[in-house]
Coordinates of N, CA, C and O in Angstrom, one line a residue:
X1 N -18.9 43.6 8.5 CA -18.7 44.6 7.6 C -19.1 44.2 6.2 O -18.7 43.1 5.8
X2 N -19.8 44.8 5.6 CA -20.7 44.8 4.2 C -19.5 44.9 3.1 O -18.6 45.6 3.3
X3 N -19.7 44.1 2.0 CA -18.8 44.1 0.9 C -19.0 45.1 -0.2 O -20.1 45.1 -0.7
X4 N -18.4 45.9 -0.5 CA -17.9 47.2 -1.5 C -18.9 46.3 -2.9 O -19.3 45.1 -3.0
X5 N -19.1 47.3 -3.5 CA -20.1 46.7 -4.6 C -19.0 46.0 -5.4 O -19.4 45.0 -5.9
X6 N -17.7 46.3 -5.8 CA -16.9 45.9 -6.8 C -16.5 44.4 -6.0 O -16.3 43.3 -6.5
X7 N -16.5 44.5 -4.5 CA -15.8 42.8 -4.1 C -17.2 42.3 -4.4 O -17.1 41.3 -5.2
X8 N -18.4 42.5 -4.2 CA -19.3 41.5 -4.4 C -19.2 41.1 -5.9 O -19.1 40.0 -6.4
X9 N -19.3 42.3 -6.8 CA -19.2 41.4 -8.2 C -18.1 41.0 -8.8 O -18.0 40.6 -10.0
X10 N -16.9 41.1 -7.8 CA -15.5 40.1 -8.0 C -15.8 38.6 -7.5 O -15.3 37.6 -7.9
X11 N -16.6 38.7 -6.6 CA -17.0 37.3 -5.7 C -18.0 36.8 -6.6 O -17.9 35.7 -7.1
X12 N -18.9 37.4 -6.9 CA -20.0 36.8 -8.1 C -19.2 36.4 -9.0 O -19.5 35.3 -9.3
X13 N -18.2 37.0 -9.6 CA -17.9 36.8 -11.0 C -16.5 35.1 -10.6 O -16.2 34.2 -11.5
X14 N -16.1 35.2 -9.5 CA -15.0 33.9 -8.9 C -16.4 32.8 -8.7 O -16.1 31.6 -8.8
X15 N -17.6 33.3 -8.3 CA -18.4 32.0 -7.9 C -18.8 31.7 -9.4 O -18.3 30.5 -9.5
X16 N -19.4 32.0 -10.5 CA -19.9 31.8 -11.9 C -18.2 30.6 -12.3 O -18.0 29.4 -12.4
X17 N -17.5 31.7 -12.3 CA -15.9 30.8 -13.0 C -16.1 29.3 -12.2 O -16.2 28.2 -12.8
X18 N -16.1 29.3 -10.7 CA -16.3 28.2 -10.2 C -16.9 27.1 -10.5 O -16.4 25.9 -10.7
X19 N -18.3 27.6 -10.8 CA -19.2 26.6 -10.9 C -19.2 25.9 -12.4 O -19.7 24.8 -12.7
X20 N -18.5 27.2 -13.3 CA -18.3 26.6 -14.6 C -17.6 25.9 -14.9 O -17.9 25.1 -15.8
X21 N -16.2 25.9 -14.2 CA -15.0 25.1 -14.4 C -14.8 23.8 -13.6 O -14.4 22.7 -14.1
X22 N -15.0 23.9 -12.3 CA -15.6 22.8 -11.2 C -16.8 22.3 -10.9 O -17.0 22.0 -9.7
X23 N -17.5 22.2 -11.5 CA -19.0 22.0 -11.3 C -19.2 20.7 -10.4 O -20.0 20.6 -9.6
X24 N -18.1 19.4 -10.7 CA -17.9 18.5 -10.2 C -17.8 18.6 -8.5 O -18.2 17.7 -7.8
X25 N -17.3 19.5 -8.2 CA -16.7 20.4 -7.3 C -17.4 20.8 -5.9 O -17.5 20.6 -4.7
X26 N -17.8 21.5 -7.0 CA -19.2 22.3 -6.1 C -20.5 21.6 -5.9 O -21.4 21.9 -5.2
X27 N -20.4 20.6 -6.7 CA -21.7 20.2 -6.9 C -21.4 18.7 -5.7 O -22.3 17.9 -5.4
X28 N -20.7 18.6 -5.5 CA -20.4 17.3 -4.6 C -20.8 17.0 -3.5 O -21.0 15.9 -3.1
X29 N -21.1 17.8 -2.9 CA -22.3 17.5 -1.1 C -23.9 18.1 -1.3 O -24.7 18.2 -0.4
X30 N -24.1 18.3 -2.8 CA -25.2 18.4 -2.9 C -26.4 17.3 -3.1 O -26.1 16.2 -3.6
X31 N -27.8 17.4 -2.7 CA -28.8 16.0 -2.0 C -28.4 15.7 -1.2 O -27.4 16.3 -0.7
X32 N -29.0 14.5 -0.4 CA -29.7 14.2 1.1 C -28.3 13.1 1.2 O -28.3 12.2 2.0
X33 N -27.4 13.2 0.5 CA -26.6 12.0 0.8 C -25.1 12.9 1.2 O -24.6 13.8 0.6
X34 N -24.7 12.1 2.8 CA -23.4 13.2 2.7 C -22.7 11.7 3.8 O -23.2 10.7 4.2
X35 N -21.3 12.3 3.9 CA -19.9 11.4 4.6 C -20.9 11.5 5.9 O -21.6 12.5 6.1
X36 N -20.7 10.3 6.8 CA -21.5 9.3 8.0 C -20.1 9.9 8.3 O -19.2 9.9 7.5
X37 N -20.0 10.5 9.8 CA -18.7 10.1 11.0 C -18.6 8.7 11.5 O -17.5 8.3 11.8
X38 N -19.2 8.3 11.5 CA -19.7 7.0 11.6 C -18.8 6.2 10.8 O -17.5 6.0 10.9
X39 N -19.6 5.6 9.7 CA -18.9 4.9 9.1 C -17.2 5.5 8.4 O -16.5 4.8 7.7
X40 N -17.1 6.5 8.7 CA -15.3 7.3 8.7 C -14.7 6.3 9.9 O -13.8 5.5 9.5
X41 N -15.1 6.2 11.3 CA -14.5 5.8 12.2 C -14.5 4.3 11.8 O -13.4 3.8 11.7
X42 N -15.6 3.7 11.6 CA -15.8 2.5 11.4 C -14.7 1.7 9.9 O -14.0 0.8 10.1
X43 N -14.8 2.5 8.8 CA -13.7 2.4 8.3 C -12.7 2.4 8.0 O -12.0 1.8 7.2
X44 N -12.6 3.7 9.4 CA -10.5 3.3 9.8 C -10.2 2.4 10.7 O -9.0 2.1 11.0
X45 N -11.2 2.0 11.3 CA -10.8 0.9 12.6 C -10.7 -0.6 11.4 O -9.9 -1.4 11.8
X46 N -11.3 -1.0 10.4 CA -11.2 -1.8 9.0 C -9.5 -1.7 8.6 O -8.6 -2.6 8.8
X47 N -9.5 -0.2 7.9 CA -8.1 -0.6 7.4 C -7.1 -0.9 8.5 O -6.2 -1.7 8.3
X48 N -7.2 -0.2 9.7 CA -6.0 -0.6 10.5 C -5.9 -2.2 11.0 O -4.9 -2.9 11.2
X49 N -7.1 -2.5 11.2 CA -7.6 -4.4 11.3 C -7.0 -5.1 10.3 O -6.2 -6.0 10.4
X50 N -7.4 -4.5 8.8 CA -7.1 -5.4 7.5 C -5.4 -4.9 7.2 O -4.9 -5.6 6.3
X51 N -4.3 -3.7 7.8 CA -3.6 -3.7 7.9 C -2.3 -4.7 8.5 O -1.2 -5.0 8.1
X52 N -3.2 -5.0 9.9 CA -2.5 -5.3 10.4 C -2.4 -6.8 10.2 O -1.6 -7.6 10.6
X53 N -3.0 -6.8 9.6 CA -3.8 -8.3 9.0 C -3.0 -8.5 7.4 O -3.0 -9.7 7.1
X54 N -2.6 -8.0 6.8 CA -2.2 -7.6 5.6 C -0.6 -7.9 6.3 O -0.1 -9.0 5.9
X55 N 0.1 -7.2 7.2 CA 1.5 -7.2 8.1 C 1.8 -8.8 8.3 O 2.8 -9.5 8.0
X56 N 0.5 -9.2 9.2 CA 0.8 -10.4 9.8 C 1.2 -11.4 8.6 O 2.2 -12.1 8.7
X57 N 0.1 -11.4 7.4 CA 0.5 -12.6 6.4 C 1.9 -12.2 5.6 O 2.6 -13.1 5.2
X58 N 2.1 -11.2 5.4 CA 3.4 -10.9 4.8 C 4.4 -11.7 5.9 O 5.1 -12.7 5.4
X59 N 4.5 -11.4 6.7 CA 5.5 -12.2 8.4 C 5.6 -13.0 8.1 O 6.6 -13.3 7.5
X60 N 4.2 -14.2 8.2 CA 4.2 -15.1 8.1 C 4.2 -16.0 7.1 O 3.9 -17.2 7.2
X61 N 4.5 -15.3 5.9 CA 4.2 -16.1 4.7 C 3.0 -16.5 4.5 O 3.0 -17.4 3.7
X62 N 2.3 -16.3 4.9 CA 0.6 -17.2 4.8 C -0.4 -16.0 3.4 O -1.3 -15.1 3.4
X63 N 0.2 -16.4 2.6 CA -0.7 -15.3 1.4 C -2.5 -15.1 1.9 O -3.2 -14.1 1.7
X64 N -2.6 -16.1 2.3 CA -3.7 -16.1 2.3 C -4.5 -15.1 3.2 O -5.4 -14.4 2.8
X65 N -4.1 -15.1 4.4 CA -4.1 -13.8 5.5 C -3.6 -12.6 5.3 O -3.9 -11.6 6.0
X66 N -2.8 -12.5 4.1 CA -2.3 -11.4 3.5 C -3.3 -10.6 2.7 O -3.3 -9.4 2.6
X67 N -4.2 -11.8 1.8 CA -5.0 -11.3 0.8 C -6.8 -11.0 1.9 O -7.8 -10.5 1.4
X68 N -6.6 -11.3 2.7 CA -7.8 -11.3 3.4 C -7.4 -9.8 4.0 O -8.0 -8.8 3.7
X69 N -6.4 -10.0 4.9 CA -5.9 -8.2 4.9 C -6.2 -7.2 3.6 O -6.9 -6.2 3.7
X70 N -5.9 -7.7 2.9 CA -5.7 -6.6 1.9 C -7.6 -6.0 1.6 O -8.1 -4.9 1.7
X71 N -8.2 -7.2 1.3 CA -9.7 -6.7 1.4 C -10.4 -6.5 2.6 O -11.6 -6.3 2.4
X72 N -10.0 -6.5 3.8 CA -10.6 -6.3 4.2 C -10.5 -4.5 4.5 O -11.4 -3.8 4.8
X73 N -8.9 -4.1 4.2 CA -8.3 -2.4 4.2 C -9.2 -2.4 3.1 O -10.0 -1.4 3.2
X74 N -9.5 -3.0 2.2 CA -10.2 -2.2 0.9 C -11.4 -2.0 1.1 O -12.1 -1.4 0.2
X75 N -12.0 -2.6 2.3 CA -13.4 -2.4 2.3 C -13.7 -1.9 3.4 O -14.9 -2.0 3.6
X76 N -12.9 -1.2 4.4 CA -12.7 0.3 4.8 C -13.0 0.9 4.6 O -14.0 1.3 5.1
X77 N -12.1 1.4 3.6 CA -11.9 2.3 2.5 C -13.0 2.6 1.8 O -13.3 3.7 1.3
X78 N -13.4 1.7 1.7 CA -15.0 1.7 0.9 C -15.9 2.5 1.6 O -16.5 3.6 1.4
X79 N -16.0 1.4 2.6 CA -17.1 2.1 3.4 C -17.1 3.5 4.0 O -18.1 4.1 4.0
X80 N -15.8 4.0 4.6 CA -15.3 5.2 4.9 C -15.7 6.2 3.2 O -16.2 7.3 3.2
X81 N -15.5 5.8 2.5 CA -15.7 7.2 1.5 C -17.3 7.1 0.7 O -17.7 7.9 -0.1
X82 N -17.9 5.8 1.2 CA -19.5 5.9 0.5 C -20.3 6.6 1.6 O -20.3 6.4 2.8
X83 N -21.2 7.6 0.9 CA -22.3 8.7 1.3 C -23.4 7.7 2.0 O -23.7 6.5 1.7
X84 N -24.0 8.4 2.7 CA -25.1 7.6 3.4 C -26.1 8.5 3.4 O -25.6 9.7 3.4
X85 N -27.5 8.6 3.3 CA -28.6 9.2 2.9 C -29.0 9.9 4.1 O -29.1 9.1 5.1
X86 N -29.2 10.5 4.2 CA -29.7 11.8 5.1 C -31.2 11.7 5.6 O -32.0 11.7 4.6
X87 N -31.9 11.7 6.7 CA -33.3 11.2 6.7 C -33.7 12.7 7.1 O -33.1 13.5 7.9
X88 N -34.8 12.8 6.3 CA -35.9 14.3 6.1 C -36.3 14.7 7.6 O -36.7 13.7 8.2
X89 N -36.4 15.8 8.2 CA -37.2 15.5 9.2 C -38.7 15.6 8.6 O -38.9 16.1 7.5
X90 N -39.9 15.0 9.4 CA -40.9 15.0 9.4 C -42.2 16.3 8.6 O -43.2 16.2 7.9
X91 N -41.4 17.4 9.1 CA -42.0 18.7 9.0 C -41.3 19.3 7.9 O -42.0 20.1 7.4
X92 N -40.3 19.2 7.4 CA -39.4 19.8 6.2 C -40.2 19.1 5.0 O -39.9 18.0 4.8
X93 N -41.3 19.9 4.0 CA -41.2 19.4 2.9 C -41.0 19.1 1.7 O -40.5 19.9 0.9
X94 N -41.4 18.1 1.6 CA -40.0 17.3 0.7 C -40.5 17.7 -0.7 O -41.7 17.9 -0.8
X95 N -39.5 17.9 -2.1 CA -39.2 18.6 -3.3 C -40.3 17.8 -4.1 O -40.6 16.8 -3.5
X96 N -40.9 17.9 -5.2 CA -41.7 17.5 -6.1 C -41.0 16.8 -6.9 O -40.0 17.5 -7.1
X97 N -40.9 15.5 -7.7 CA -39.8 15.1 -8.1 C -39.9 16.4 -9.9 O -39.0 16.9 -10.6
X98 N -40.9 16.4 -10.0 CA -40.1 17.5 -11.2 C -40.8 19.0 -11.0 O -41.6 19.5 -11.8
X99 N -40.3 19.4 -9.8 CA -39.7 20.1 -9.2 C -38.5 21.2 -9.3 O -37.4 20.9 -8.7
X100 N -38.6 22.3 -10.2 CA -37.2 22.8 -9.9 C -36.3 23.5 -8.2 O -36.6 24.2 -7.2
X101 N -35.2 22.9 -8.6 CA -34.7 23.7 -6.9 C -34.5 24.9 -7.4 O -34.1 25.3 -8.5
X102 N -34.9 25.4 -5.8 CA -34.3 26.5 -5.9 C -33.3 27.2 -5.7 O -32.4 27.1 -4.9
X103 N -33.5 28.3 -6.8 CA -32.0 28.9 -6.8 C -31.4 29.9 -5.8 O -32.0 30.9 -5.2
X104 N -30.4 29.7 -5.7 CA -29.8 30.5 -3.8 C -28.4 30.7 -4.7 O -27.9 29.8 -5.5
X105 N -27.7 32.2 -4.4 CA -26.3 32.4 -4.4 C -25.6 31.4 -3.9 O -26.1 30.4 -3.3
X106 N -24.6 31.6 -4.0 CA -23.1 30.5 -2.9 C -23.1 31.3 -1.8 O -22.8 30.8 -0.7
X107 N -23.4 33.0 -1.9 CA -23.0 33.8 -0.8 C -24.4 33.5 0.0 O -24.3 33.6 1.2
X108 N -25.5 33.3 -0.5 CA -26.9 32.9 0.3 C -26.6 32.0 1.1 O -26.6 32.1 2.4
X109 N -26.1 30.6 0.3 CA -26.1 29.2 0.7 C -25.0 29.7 2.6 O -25.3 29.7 3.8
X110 N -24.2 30.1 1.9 CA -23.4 30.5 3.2 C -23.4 31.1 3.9 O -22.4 30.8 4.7
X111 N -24.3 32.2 4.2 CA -24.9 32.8 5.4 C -25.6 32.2 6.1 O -25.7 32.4 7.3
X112 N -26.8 30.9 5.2 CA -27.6 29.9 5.9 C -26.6 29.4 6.7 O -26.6 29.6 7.9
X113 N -25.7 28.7 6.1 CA -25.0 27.7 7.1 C -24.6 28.3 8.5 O -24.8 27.8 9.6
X114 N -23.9 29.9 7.9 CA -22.9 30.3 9.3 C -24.1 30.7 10.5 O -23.9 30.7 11.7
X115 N -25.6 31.1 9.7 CA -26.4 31.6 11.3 C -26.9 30.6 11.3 O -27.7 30.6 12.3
X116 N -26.9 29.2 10.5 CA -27.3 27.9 11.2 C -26.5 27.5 12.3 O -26.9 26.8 13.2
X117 N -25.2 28.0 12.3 CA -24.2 27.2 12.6 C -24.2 28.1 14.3 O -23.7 27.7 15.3
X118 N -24.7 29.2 14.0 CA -24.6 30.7 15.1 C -25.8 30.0 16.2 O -25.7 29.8 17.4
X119 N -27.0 29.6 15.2 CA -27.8 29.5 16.1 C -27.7 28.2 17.4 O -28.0 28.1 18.5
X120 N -26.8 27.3 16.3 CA -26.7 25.9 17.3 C -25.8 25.9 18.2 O -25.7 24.9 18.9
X121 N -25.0 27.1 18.5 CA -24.1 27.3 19.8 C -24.9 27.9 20.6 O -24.5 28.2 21.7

């Protein structure tokens, strides 16, 4: 069902507020770099290692196993929330570096996604 002209320029006018107020926001999964499942998994299998590792030297008094725990949860962590670069495919091409992007609504961007997302089922 198609949006009434007043909700679309209520949704235009919430996406403008958005981008002005959150820009940080919205602007955050934008470029070729986005969260690895991968390194998420790989990262929590880290903190729960450097956790348990962190437990053990506390037990045992051994600071030293304690502090080895502790960096090694910290570099988890790390790795679990650093972006990893996205490889182009072959035939997609690629932006001019001064180049402007192109401009797409939020409501554009999101229709891409959902019949991207239509088409891959």
């Amino acid at each position: 069902m198609p949006l009434s002209e007043q909700e679309q320029r209520m949704l235009d006018e919430m996406e403008r507020h958005l981008m002005s107020n959150d820009a940080d926001v919205v602007s955050a999964p934008q470029g070729d770099r986005v969260l690895s499942y991968r390194n998420i998994v790989y990262g929590a299998i880290l903190v729960l290692a450097g956790l348990g590792g962190l437990i053990v030297g506390l037990s045992t008094q051994l600071i030293v196993v304690g502090v080895i725990g502790f960096v090694v949860m910290l570099g988890g962590v790390v790795l679990a929330v650093t972006p990893t670069k996205v490889a182009r495919p072959a035939s997609e091409p690629r932006e001019k570096a001064g180049a402007t992007p192109r401009s797409t609504s939020f409501m554009d961007r999101m229709n891409d996604r959902w019949d991207r997302r239509q088409d891959g089922s």
